[in-house]
Amino acid sequence: MRTVRGLLRSAGLAAAITLVLSTVSITQSGAQNAQFKGWAAISRELSTRLAAPGASFDLHKFVPADDLDELLGTWNRFGDEHTLQNGSPNSVSMVIWRVALSGFAKSVAGSCGQPRLTFHERFLTNLRKLCRWPAAEAKTDAVLQEFWFSVMGYNAPQSEYAAWREFFLTSYASRPAAETIDAMTLAITMNPHFLLHR
Amino acid sequence: MLKISLAGAGTLILPGSGLLPAAAQSADEPHFFLLIVLNGGADCSYMFDARPLSMTKAGKIQNYLKQDPAPFSGRNGTGTLATSLVKPLLPFRDRFSILNGVYMTPSFDGHLQNMNFLFTGNAFGGDSFIPHLNLPDTGREPQSLDGVLSSDPVVVTVNNHSGVVPLMPRAVAGLANSLKQTPPLAGGELTEFIRGRMTANATGPGRLSAAAALMQAGLDKSPRVHRQLAQLTPASNRDSPEQQTLALITQCFRLSISRSAIYSPSEFFDVHATEQAKTQPKMFASAIGKVVTLLKGLVDTPFDDRRSMLDVTTVMVASEFGRTMRSPDGTVDDTGTNHNQFSNSILIGGKGIRSGLVIGASDLRDEVEEPSAAHLQLDPLQEKTMGLPFDFATLTTRPDMPAAFDIKDYLTIGSVVNTIYALFGVPKEHYRVLRRELPTAQVLKGLLT
């Protein structure tokens, strides 16, 4: 057993890897709670759901510093074994998620004019409707649900959507669109159903 | 032959300039913990539990250093043999004590089981002792994090390390700059809504609920952590990786970010193969150099205007186990080594520790020493050294040769951890037992100041 990256970095230790694998089992720490999906998986999900066909988002720019995405859950390879590390939520990862996802949320909210990310057309069409907030046409269930499912996907129960919808229809009823869409996006992406493996 | 004597110990001078004001620390008495893990099972015979070359000549134990070790005495009069590889540590010999012949797991000799045992007292994992040092019922206000891990991760199965957070020196600059530009997520309706969804999903027995609860706890702490992390300043790029690690750790302590830190040098001591075993002198020299950098840094770095970082930090250097004297195959100069959970060496020093002592010893100290019947019961092939029976009142080894193995006769990792618990004021309900049906492992009271 050893630190995975450290071992793989060590030159000329291929034989050691084979030997260690024969005697060592790697287990994941903190397996009693669900783990974060990790920044790479979240980026991939958001790209799949929101990016134009053939495009993918460069969301790494929202992570505060190089290597910090590793603190949000990262896969390590050891021989033919793959383990997720740093996937257990803690105060530091919550700080980093918040900063990174705030950057993403601001990009969504800032796309009412010129899109800041290469969104696909259906999402942009709905976003433009949402950008009329607090007008009534931005508050229809169709617009809100389309935005929710576009970002969240289908892993969250209906009750999560209902709570989210109720909150924004009341607390953000008369606030500007940019502030509201920013908050809407952050509220979805900080939801446990969005960030955690089921 | 390298001669090591107490009189040869170096004098360490604490810096008198650049004094800091008393650091931000709500508790009366600051106390931190640094665990340095030598990963892979480091062979104690290359440090402070060495064997004479005559044993190698007799085919008993490999020695790729090819030097006779030197006698080394603690200030308590207990002796051992030390290799020349520990020479860089000698200026600090009055700052730490050496525990030899430390017994690890009762039955398992795997890396993970013994690393689990080191951290949790259970070969299959459980609650790590590191977060226990940060419990509120120690009498100190908990730090924001239970620990920071400032190197590649140590693989261990633990339930309670959500507050032990990897934080690498290279991430400090970007993290701090970014956090300075972003206000903490605190207060306001949006934060309350986000928190409320975590709360709503945290009820119930499932894994997602458990993680949602951790998210909520993390979110609640995040404003404070945010502000603290924003204060971190990166070390100079001209500093070595260990100096950068030290700078990060000491800032985390001083800023009340973390109670403990874990650091594992990149050297990997699992030397089953001959070619690997032959690299041990080089590996130990490198790893010891890193340990020395950290110790020197703790001594040289002021915590406040009265104390160095070492004055407020207990430091422990440990591996998950020791190693067999040699592999059964090949000749003694062409052999690797396997795992030995019956004898480990631990260095411990800093705040609260009586330093300069040598405590415990392992058997088979020369080519003619016969093992006890208890030893043969566990290691019939005599591949492993084993801790000698131990007198907890005097912290010395006993001369008797037990006929049967009884774990109560031996110095165990449980005693070491319970001693750290006693030092930090951890409630006794957390103390490790020798075995499920046995009492708690004895605290090494004589090791405490």
XYZ file of C-alpha atoms in Angstrom:
647
model
C 0.000 0.000 0.000
C 1.148 3.464 -0.632
C 0.053 6.805 -1.831
C -1.157 6.198 -5.289
C 0.232 9.131 -7.155
C 3.471 8.973 -5.280
C 4.014 5.404 -6.335
C 3.110 5.996 -9.921
C 5.497 8.922 -9.983
C 8.350 6.818 -8.812
C 10.338 5.917 -11.850
C 11.336 2.357 -12.444
C 8.987 0.839 -9.948
C 6.775 -1.101 -12.279
C 7.911 -4.277 -10.615
C 7.122 -2.790 -7.257
C 3.617 -1.993 -8.372
C 3.040 -5.559 -9.401
C 4.417 -6.808 -6.140
C 2.457 -4.394 -4.036
C -0.747 -5.201 -5.818
C -0.279 -8.797 -4.885
C -0.069 -8.024 -1.215
C -2.083 -4.906 -0.693
C -5.659 -3.924 -0.914
C -6.620 -0.325 -1.395
C -9.818 0.737 0.205
C -11.609 3.977 0.132
C -11.814 5.973 3.274
C -15.073 7.156 4.709
C -17.281 4.801 2.749
C -20.265 5.167 5.086
C -21.540 8.306 3.404
C -22.137 9.135 -0.229
C -19.239 10.858 -1.923
C -19.046 13.921 -4.090
C -19.098 13.154 -7.782
C -16.013 15.290 -8.208
C -15.377 18.323 -10.352
C -14.605 16.340 -13.497
C -17.923 14.498 -13.332
C -19.883 17.649 -12.534
C -18.225 19.456 -15.422
C -19.062 16.578 -17.720
C -22.687 16.501 -16.569
C -23.127 20.226 -17.056
C -21.523 20.067 -20.480
C -23.741 17.166 -21.497
C -26.883 18.919 -20.320
C -26.182 22.485 -21.329
C -23.463 22.730 -23.965
C -24.111 22.991 -27.675
C -23.708 19.738 -29.630
C -20.050 18.913 -30.045
C -18.982 21.519 -27.494
C -17.961 21.181 -23.873
C -17.551 23.797 -21.205
C -14.201 24.812 -19.823
C -15.399 24.891 -16.242
C -11.951 24.443 -14.745
C -11.526 28.201 -14.894
C -14.038 28.478 -12.054
C -11.952 26.363 -9.662
C -10.024 28.782 -7.426
C -6.601 27.241 -8.037
C -4.872 24.414 -9.839
C -5.184 21.108 -8.035
C -8.068 22.255 -5.861
C -10.475 20.249 -8.001
C -8.783 17.229 -6.435
C -10.288 18.227 -3.102
C -13.777 17.898 -4.548
C -13.494 14.181 -5.230
C -11.007 12.744 -7.655
C -10.359 9.338 -9.131
C -6.978 7.801 -8.635
C -5.660 4.856 -10.523
C -3.486 2.234 -8.911
C -2.704 -0.551 -11.338
C -6.113 -1.698 -12.469
C -7.873 -0.370 -9.376
C -9.648 2.971 -9.327
C -10.565 4.721 -6.117
C -12.352 7.976 -5.439
C -10.491 10.153 -2.983
C -11.456 13.342 -1.161
C -15.112 12.683 -1.902
C -16.361 13.097 1.631
C -17.886 16.539 2.248
C -16.062 18.857 4.621
C -15.802 22.559 5.280
C -12.939 23.110 2.863
C -14.617 21.285 0.003
C -17.806 23.240 0.684
C -15.837 26.478 0.410
C -14.308 25.378 -2.878
C -17.593 24.087 -4.322
C -19.240 27.337 -3.423
C -16.545 29.475 -5.051
C -16.367 27.327 -8.174
C -20.118 27.007 -8.610
C -20.613 30.710 -7.938
C -18.396 31.376 -10.918
C -20.493 29.060 -13.036
C -23.731 30.587 -11.734
C -22.543 34.081 -12.602
C -21.710 32.915 -16.097
C -25.225 31.551 -16.533
C -26.768 34.703 -15.107
C -24.516 36.849 -17.249
C -25.663 35.087 -20.407
C -28.934 36.950 -20.767
C -27.168 39.165 -23.275
C -24.161 37.624 -24.943
C -23.850 33.992 -23.781
C -20.700 33.471 -21.774
C -20.681 29.741 -22.386
C -21.562 27.785 -25.511
C -25.029 26.715 -24.383
C -27.233 24.648 -26.625
C -30.117 26.409 -28.281
C -32.934 24.912 -26.243
C -31.335 25.997 -22.982
C -30.631 29.471 -24.354
C -34.198 29.841 -25.524
C -35.496 29.032 -22.066
C -32.835 31.149 -20.395
C -33.944 34.163 -22.436
C -37.464 33.647 -21.088
C -36.086 33.439 -17.571
C -34.093 36.587 -18.207
C -37.384 38.510 -18.239
C -37.682 37.894 -14.480
C -39.522 39.307 -12.517
C -42.048 39.435 -15.376
C -44.841 36.860 -15.130
C -43.767 34.980 -18.274
C -40.488 34.103 -16.576
C -42.283 32.571 -13.625
C -44.347 29.932 -15.384
C -43.925 26.384 -14.303
C -42.841 25.452 -17.803
C -39.929 27.901 -17.772
C -38.861 27.084 -14.248
C -39.119 23.339 -14.739
C -37.162 23.500 -17.984
C -34.391 25.427 -16.232
C -34.406 23.048 -13.243
C -34.167 19.861 -15.281
C -31.617 21.375 -17.650
C -29.211 21.998 -14.799
C -30.170 19.371 -12.222
C -30.942 16.475 -14.517
C -33.367 13.854 -13.270
C -31.733 12.593 -10.111
C -33.520 14.816 -7.612
C -37.004 14.060 -6.304
C -39.916 16.276 -7.245
C -39.955 17.732 -3.748
C -36.604 19.396 -4.421
C -37.961 21.158 -7.454
C -41.063 22.201 -5.537
C -39.011 23.691 -2.704
C -36.718 25.497 -5.142
C -39.630 26.889 -7.174
C -41.482 28.039 -4.066
C -38.404 29.763 -2.683
C -37.700 31.795 -5.802
C -41.315 32.672 -6.457
C -41.526 34.156 -2.978
C -38.090 35.375 -1.854
C -36.922 36.532 -5.284
C -40.327 37.584 -6.623
C -39.283 41.104 -7.448
C -35.536 40.907 -7.681
C -33.590 41.511 -10.891
C -33.118 38.692 -13.369
C -29.342 38.496 -13.117
C -29.397 38.198 -9.330
C -32.215 35.679 -9.457
C -30.704 33.435 -12.138
C -27.360 33.534 -10.359
C -29.047 32.430 -7.131
C -31.228 29.856 -8.908
C -28.203 28.238 -10.494
C -26.208 28.218 -7.282
C -29.162 26.765 -5.356
C -29.469 23.882 -7.830
C -25.792 23.144 -8.058
C -25.234 23.225 -4.290
C -28.063 20.737 -3.779
C -26.948 17.339 -2.399
C -28.716 15.565 -5.258
C -26.619 17.472 -7.756
C -23.243 17.098 -6.079
C -23.395 13.617 -4.586
C -23.261 10.155 -6.038
C -26.547 8.394 -5.347
C 32.165 3.370 13.611
C 29.852 6.229 14.242
C 29.966 7.253 17.878
C 26.828 8.747 19.248
C 26.699 10.136 22.721
C 24.467 12.356 24.747
C 27.232 14.899 25.064
C 27.299 15.182 21.334
C 23.802 16.524 21.145
C 23.562 19.821 19.379
C 22.246 22.946 20.971
C 19.241 24.510 19.364
C 18.694 28.194 19.640
C 15.247 29.579 19.260
C 15.057 32.633 17.115
C 14.854 35.796 19.111
C 13.894 38.152 16.382
C 10.794 38.637 14.325
C 8.591 37.803 17.259
C 4.932 37.437 16.663
C 2.181 38.633 18.913
C 0.362 35.923 20.796
C -1.400 33.913 18.139
C -5.134 33.792 17.695
C -6.106 30.886 19.875
C -9.123 30.838 22.072
C -7.953 28.084 24.407
C -5.532 28.834 27.209
C -2.900 26.416 26.104
C -2.279 25.845 22.403
C -1.492 22.281 21.455
C -1.095 20.757 18.010
C -0.136 17.395 16.627
C 2.021 16.485 13.647
C 2.051 12.887 12.448
C 4.769 11.966 9.972
C 3.998 8.641 8.319
C 6.779 6.582 6.778
C 4.682 4.738 4.258
C 5.062 1.103 3.320
C 6.565 -0.320 6.498
C 9.963 1.155 7.285
C 12.699 -1.166 8.520
C 13.569 -0.021 12.044
C 17.027 -1.546 11.697
C 18.033 1.319 9.424
C 17.369 3.857 12.145
C 17.299 3.458 15.919
C 16.820 -0.304 16.240
C 19.816 -1.498 14.259
C 21.649 -4.803 14.381
C 25.400 -5.489 14.373
C 27.079 -6.523 11.153
C 27.972 -9.796 12.846
C 24.313 -10.718 12.485
C 24.486 -10.029 8.780
C 27.631 -12.097 8.489
C 25.773 -14.886 10.229
C 23.076 -14.628 7.575
C 20.402 -13.404 9.962
C 19.594 -9.900 8.755
C 20.197 -7.904 5.603
C 22.160 -4.678 5.955
C 22.674 -2.786 2.730
C 24.306 0.056 4.569
C 27.163 -2.360 5.197
C 28.254 -0.487 8.303
C 28.219 -1.455 11.930
C 25.736 0.678 13.840
C 26.835 2.714 16.846
C 25.661 2.428 20.443
C 23.054 5.045 21.246
C 21.911 5.807 24.770
C 18.912 7.675 25.955
C 19.124 9.981 28.934
C 17.234 7.303 30.831
C 20.224 4.999 30.344
C 18.518 2.656 27.933
C 20.637 1.798 24.971
C 20.081 0.726 21.410
C 22.049 0.685 18.198
C 21.677 3.439 15.625
C 22.902 3.619 12.064
C 24.808 6.505 10.549
C 21.652 7.357 8.614
C 20.179 9.005 11.713
C 23.083 11.424 12.037
C 21.035 14.394 10.739
C 18.554 13.739 13.552
C 21.159 13.916 16.294
C 20.993 17.693 16.777
C 17.381 17.069 17.768
C 17.948 14.047 19.982
C 17.022 16.048 23.047
C 13.757 16.967 21.364
C 12.307 13.498 20.903
C 12.226 10.049 22.437
C 12.552 6.718 20.693
C 10.090 3.889 21.209
C 11.397 0.532 20.018
C 9.750 -2.862 19.934
C 6.254 -1.420 19.518
C 3.720 -4.116 18.804
C 1.152 -3.298 16.092
C -1.778 -5.566 15.137
C -2.464 -8.795 17.000
C -2.973 -10.957 13.939
C -2.584 -9.174 10.636
C 0.483 -8.268 8.664
C -1.077 -6.358 5.770
C -0.314 -2.704 5.080
C -3.899 -1.570 5.224
C -4.713 -3.530 8.365
C -1.719 -2.118 10.187
C -2.234 1.428 8.918
C -5.827 1.067 10.060
C -4.535 -0.139 13.398
C -2.192 2.806 13.699
C -4.992 5.276 13.024
C -8.029 3.518 14.498
C -6.947 0.637 16.723
C -8.877 -1.748 14.494
C -7.360 -3.689 11.631
C -10.534 -3.215 9.621
C -10.741 0.517 10.261
C -13.015 2.694 12.329
C -12.641 6.009 14.089
C -9.240 7.609 13.720
C -7.504 9.109 16.732
C -6.661 12.332 14.897
C -10.132 13.934 15.155
C -10.330 12.920 18.820
C -7.514 15.379 19.566
C -9.829 18.156 18.413
C -12.885 17.206 20.461
C -14.440 19.996 22.507
C -14.314 17.833 25.630
C -10.514 17.971 25.566
C -11.059 21.402 27.100
C -9.862 23.277 24.047
C -12.039 25.004 21.553
C -12.001 22.858 18.417
C -10.033 24.141 15.482
C -11.930 24.527 12.219
C -10.425 21.330 10.836
C -9.405 18.191 12.679
C -6.353 17.934 10.506
C -4.702 18.816 7.242
C -3.016 16.249 5.070
C -0.206 18.060 3.324
C 1.134 15.253 1.173
C -0.239 12.513 -1.019
C -2.941 10.633 0.880
C -2.231 7.824 3.284
C -4.615 5.006 2.461
C -6.543 4.086 5.561
C -10.114 3.046 6.263
C -11.579 5.580 8.645
C -15.074 6.777 9.420
C -14.343 10.171 10.864
C -11.833 11.923 8.640
C -14.271 14.336 7.012
C -12.514 17.031 9.051
C -9.058 15.873 7.968
C -8.620 17.747 4.746
C -5.961 17.397 2.063
C -4.270 20.723 1.567
C -1.151 20.951 -0.530
C 1.284 23.859 -0.454
C 0.997 24.368 -4.203
C -2.706 25.189 -3.858
C -2.301 27.887 -1.223
C -1.685 30.925 -3.419
C -4.586 30.381 -5.782
C -6.928 29.387 -3.004
C -6.171 32.370 -0.801
C -6.357 34.842 -3.664
C -9.661 33.465 -4.840
C -11.176 33.472 -1.376
C -10.109 37.044 -0.792
C -12.119 38.039 -3.847
C -15.238 36.079 -2.901
C -17.252 36.779 0.218
C -18.030 33.781 2.436
C -21.397 32.180 1.906
C -22.951 33.280 5.158
C -26.298 34.650 6.158
C -29.058 35.682 3.818
C -32.055 33.906 2.458
C -30.198 32.071 -0.292
C -27.721 30.547 2.119
C -30.549 29.513 4.389
C -32.382 27.906 1.482
C -29.284 25.995 0.349
C -28.665 24.905 3.917
C -32.318 23.937 4.299
C -32.127 21.529 1.373
C -29.103 19.906 2.977
C -31.000 19.624 6.237
C -34.050 18.189 4.527
C -31.960 15.562 2.782
C -29.889 14.758 5.869
C -32.698 12.905 7.607
C -32.833 9.160 7.210
C -30.417 6.298 7.287
C -29.034 6.329 3.742
C -25.574 7.192 2.495
C -26.873 10.294 0.733
C -28.420 11.464 3.984
C -25.123 10.977 5.802
C -23.313 12.958 3.137
C -25.962 15.692 3.152
C -25.420 16.011 6.900
C -21.689 16.368 6.283
C -22.408 18.973 3.621
C -24.517 20.919 6.079
C -21.853 20.700 8.787
C -19.236 21.768 6.256
C -21.403 24.641 5.071
C -21.915 25.837 8.629
C -18.170 25.916 9.203
C -17.318 27.262 5.787
C -17.530 31.028 6.518
C -14.910 30.714 9.249
C -12.778 28.365 7.170
C -13.179 30.684 4.191
C -11.842 33.650 6.155
C -9.018 31.584 7.647
C -7.903 30.058 4.361
C -7.937 33.502 2.770
C -5.216 34.501 5.239
C -2.806 31.796 4.111
C 0.277 33.074 2.390
C 2.210 30.865 -0.012
C 5.762 29.875 0.763
C 8.526 31.018 -1.506
C 9.060 28.950 -4.625
C 12.707 28.878 -3.657
C 11.837 26.810 -0.580
C 12.066 23.031 -0.703
C 8.799 21.072 -0.805
C 9.234 20.226 2.878
C 9.815 23.869 3.787
C 6.667 24.737 1.895
C 4.828 21.973 3.720
C 6.092 23.280 7.017
C 5.019 26.808 6.162
C 1.537 25.562 5.378
C 1.274 23.422 8.501
C 2.501 26.117 10.854
C 0.120 28.652 9.333
C -2.743 26.214 9.736
C -1.833 25.822 13.398
C -1.281 29.494 14.072
C -4.450 30.599 12.298
C -6.500 28.044 14.241
C -7.373 26.277 11.005
C -6.293 22.825 12.102
C -5.465 20.897 15.272
C -3.328 18.285 13.535
C -1.339 17.748 10.401
C -0.361 14.547 8.639
C 2.627 14.400 6.341
C 3.957 11.385 4.520
C 7.282 11.608 2.681
C 7.155 10.204 -0.829
C 9.597 7.390 -0.028
C 7.901 4.016 -0.073
C 9.528 1.506 2.247
C 7.818 -1.698 1.134
C 10.957 -3.469 -0.017
C 10.021 -7.077 -0.700
C 12.257 -7.305 -3.739
C 16.012 -7.357 -3.404
C 16.539 -4.412 -5.701
C 14.101 -2.375 -3.657
C 15.714 -3.422 -0.398
C 19.073 -2.266 -1.643
C 17.716 1.259 -2.031
C 16.912 1.522 1.675
C 19.989 3.535 2.685
C 19.155 6.075 0.010
C 15.460 6.116 0.877
C 16.063 6.509 4.592
C 18.613 9.271 3.996
C 16.069 11.126 1.909
C 13.127 10.609 4.264
C 15.182 11.442 7.353
C 16.324 14.612 5.624
C 12.682 15.578 5.180
C 11.873 14.796 8.802
C 14.831 16.924 9.885
C 13.641 19.800 7.714
C 10.278 19.655 9.434
C 11.763 19.402 12.935
C 14.207 22.224 12.312
C 11.412 24.302 10.870
C 9.244 23.726 13.920
C 12.127 24.760 16.165
C 12.985 27.819 14.096
C 9.438 29.015 13.537
C 7.979 31.082 16.365
C 4.427 30.320 17.395
C 4.226 33.562 19.303
C 6.635 35.842 21.134
C 7.378 33.171 23.761
C 7.260 29.805 22.066
C 8.487 27.992 18.987
C 6.101 25.865 16.957
C 7.729 22.756 18.452
C 6.926 24.083 21.916
C 3.234 23.837 21.084
C 3.296 20.784 18.822
C 3.602 17.110 19.649
C 5.339 15.298 16.806
C 5.206 11.585 16.059
C 7.069 9.726 13.320
C 5.714 6.264 12.640
C 5.300 3.602 10.019
C 2.519 1.050 9.858
C 4.929 -1.699 10.871
C 8.554 -2.773 10.743
C 10.046 -5.427 8.526
C 11.331 -8.942 8.730
C 15.056 -9.339 9.017
C 15.281 -10.830 5.553
C 13.301 -12.902 3.072
C 13.605 -16.661 3.327
C 14.972 -16.851 -0.205
C 18.419 -15.963 -1.477
C 21.511 -14.988 0.376
C 21.605 -12.312 3.049
C 23.228 -9.846 0.673
C 20.665 -10.541 -2.009
C 17.315 -10.471 -0.255
C 14.316 -8.285 0.371
C 12.216 -8.053 3.510
C 8.575 -8.660 4.380
C 6.168 -7.198 6.912
C 6.704 -7.336 10.651
C 3.847 -6.188 12.852
C 5.546 -7.422 16.030
C 8.144 -4.666 16.226
C 7.905 -1.096 15.113
C 9.837 2.038 16.029
C 8.246 5.373 16.770
C 9.835 8.744 17.349
C 7.823 11.104 19.498
C 8.665 14.544 20.793
C 7.625 18.126 21.201
C 5.028 19.500 23.554
C 4.291 17.394 26.603
C 6.796 14.647 25.806
C 9.821 13.776 27.952
C 12.449 13.712 25.294
C 15.852 12.148 24.916
C 14.645 8.749 26.129
C 14.985 5.324 24.590
C 12.013 3.202 25.561
C 11.493 -0.446 24.769
C 13.542 -2.777 22.634
C 13.145 -5.647 20.243
C 14.629 -9.108 20.633
C 17.099 -11.045 18.488
C 19.661 -8.345 19.099
C 22.575 -10.437 17.912
C 23.250 -13.683 16.144
C 23.225 -15.758 19.324
C 20.181 -14.403 21.154
C 17.431 -16.960 21.441
C 13.792 -15.931 21.135
C 11.299 -16.544 23.887
C 8.698 -19.262 23.623
C 6.168 -16.449 23.236
C 8.102 -15.215 20.222
C 8.226 -18.679 18.683
C 4.500 -18.988 19.219
C 3.905 -16.051 16.864
C 6.947 -16.343 14.627
C 8.123 -19.954 14.550
C 10.472 -19.333 11.629
C 12.205 -16.503 13.496
C 11.875 -14.153 10.563
C 10.839 -11.203 12.670
C 12.189 -9.315 15.599
C 9.628 -8.817 18.322
C 9.172 -6.336 21.121
C 10.582 -7.483 24.450
C 8.295 -7.797 27.468
C 7.783 -4.340 28.921
C 7.535 -2.859 32.396
C 5.117 0.045 32.149
C 6.051 1.418 35.569
C 9.719 1.925 34.722
C 9.412 2.117 30.932
C 12.095 -0.526 30.642
C 12.158 -3.961 29.111
C 11.784 -7.000 31.349
C 14.388 -9.729 31.460
C 11.934 -12.619 31.539
C 11.260 -14.887 28.605
C 7.486 -15.486 28.550
C 6.434 -19.018 27.805
C 3.277 -17.869 26.042
C 2.268 -14.680 24.312
C 0.156 -12.284 26.338
C -0.339 -8.864 24.776
C -0.430 -7.274 28.223
C 3.303 -8.003 28.445
C 4.185 -5.758 25.516
C 4.467 -2.142 24.462
C 1.727 -1.618 21.895
C 0.606 1.104 19.541
C -2.478 1.282 21.745
C -0.319 2.526 24.602
C 1.319 5.085 22.352
C -2.026 6.456 21.162
C -3.474 6.427 24.683
C -0.427 8.384 25.831
C -1.195 10.979 23.167
C -4.813 10.931 24.306
C -3.708 11.570 27.886
C -1.516 14.404 26.707
C -4.354 16.082 24.831
C -6.976 15.404 27.496
C -9.084 13.125 25.303
C -11.867 11.513 27.376
C -11.110 7.966 28.485
C -14.080 6.556 26.633
C -11.951 6.866 23.500
C -8.931 5.055 24.918
C -7.854 1.974 23.031
C -8.225 -1.440 24.557
C -5.598 -4.122 24.159
C -8.200 -6.424 22.733
C -11.963 -6.497 22.852
C -12.170 -8.376 26.151
C -9.072 -6.765 27.673
C -8.558 -3.463 29.480
C -7.296 -0.259 27.918
C -3.664 -0.124 26.882
C -1.572 1.526 29.566
C -0.577 5.144 29.220
C 3.197 5.667 29.210
C 3.078 8.106 32.098
C 6.840 8.354 32.295
C 6.914 9.651 28.759
C 4.829 12.662 29.673
C 6.320 15.804 31.179
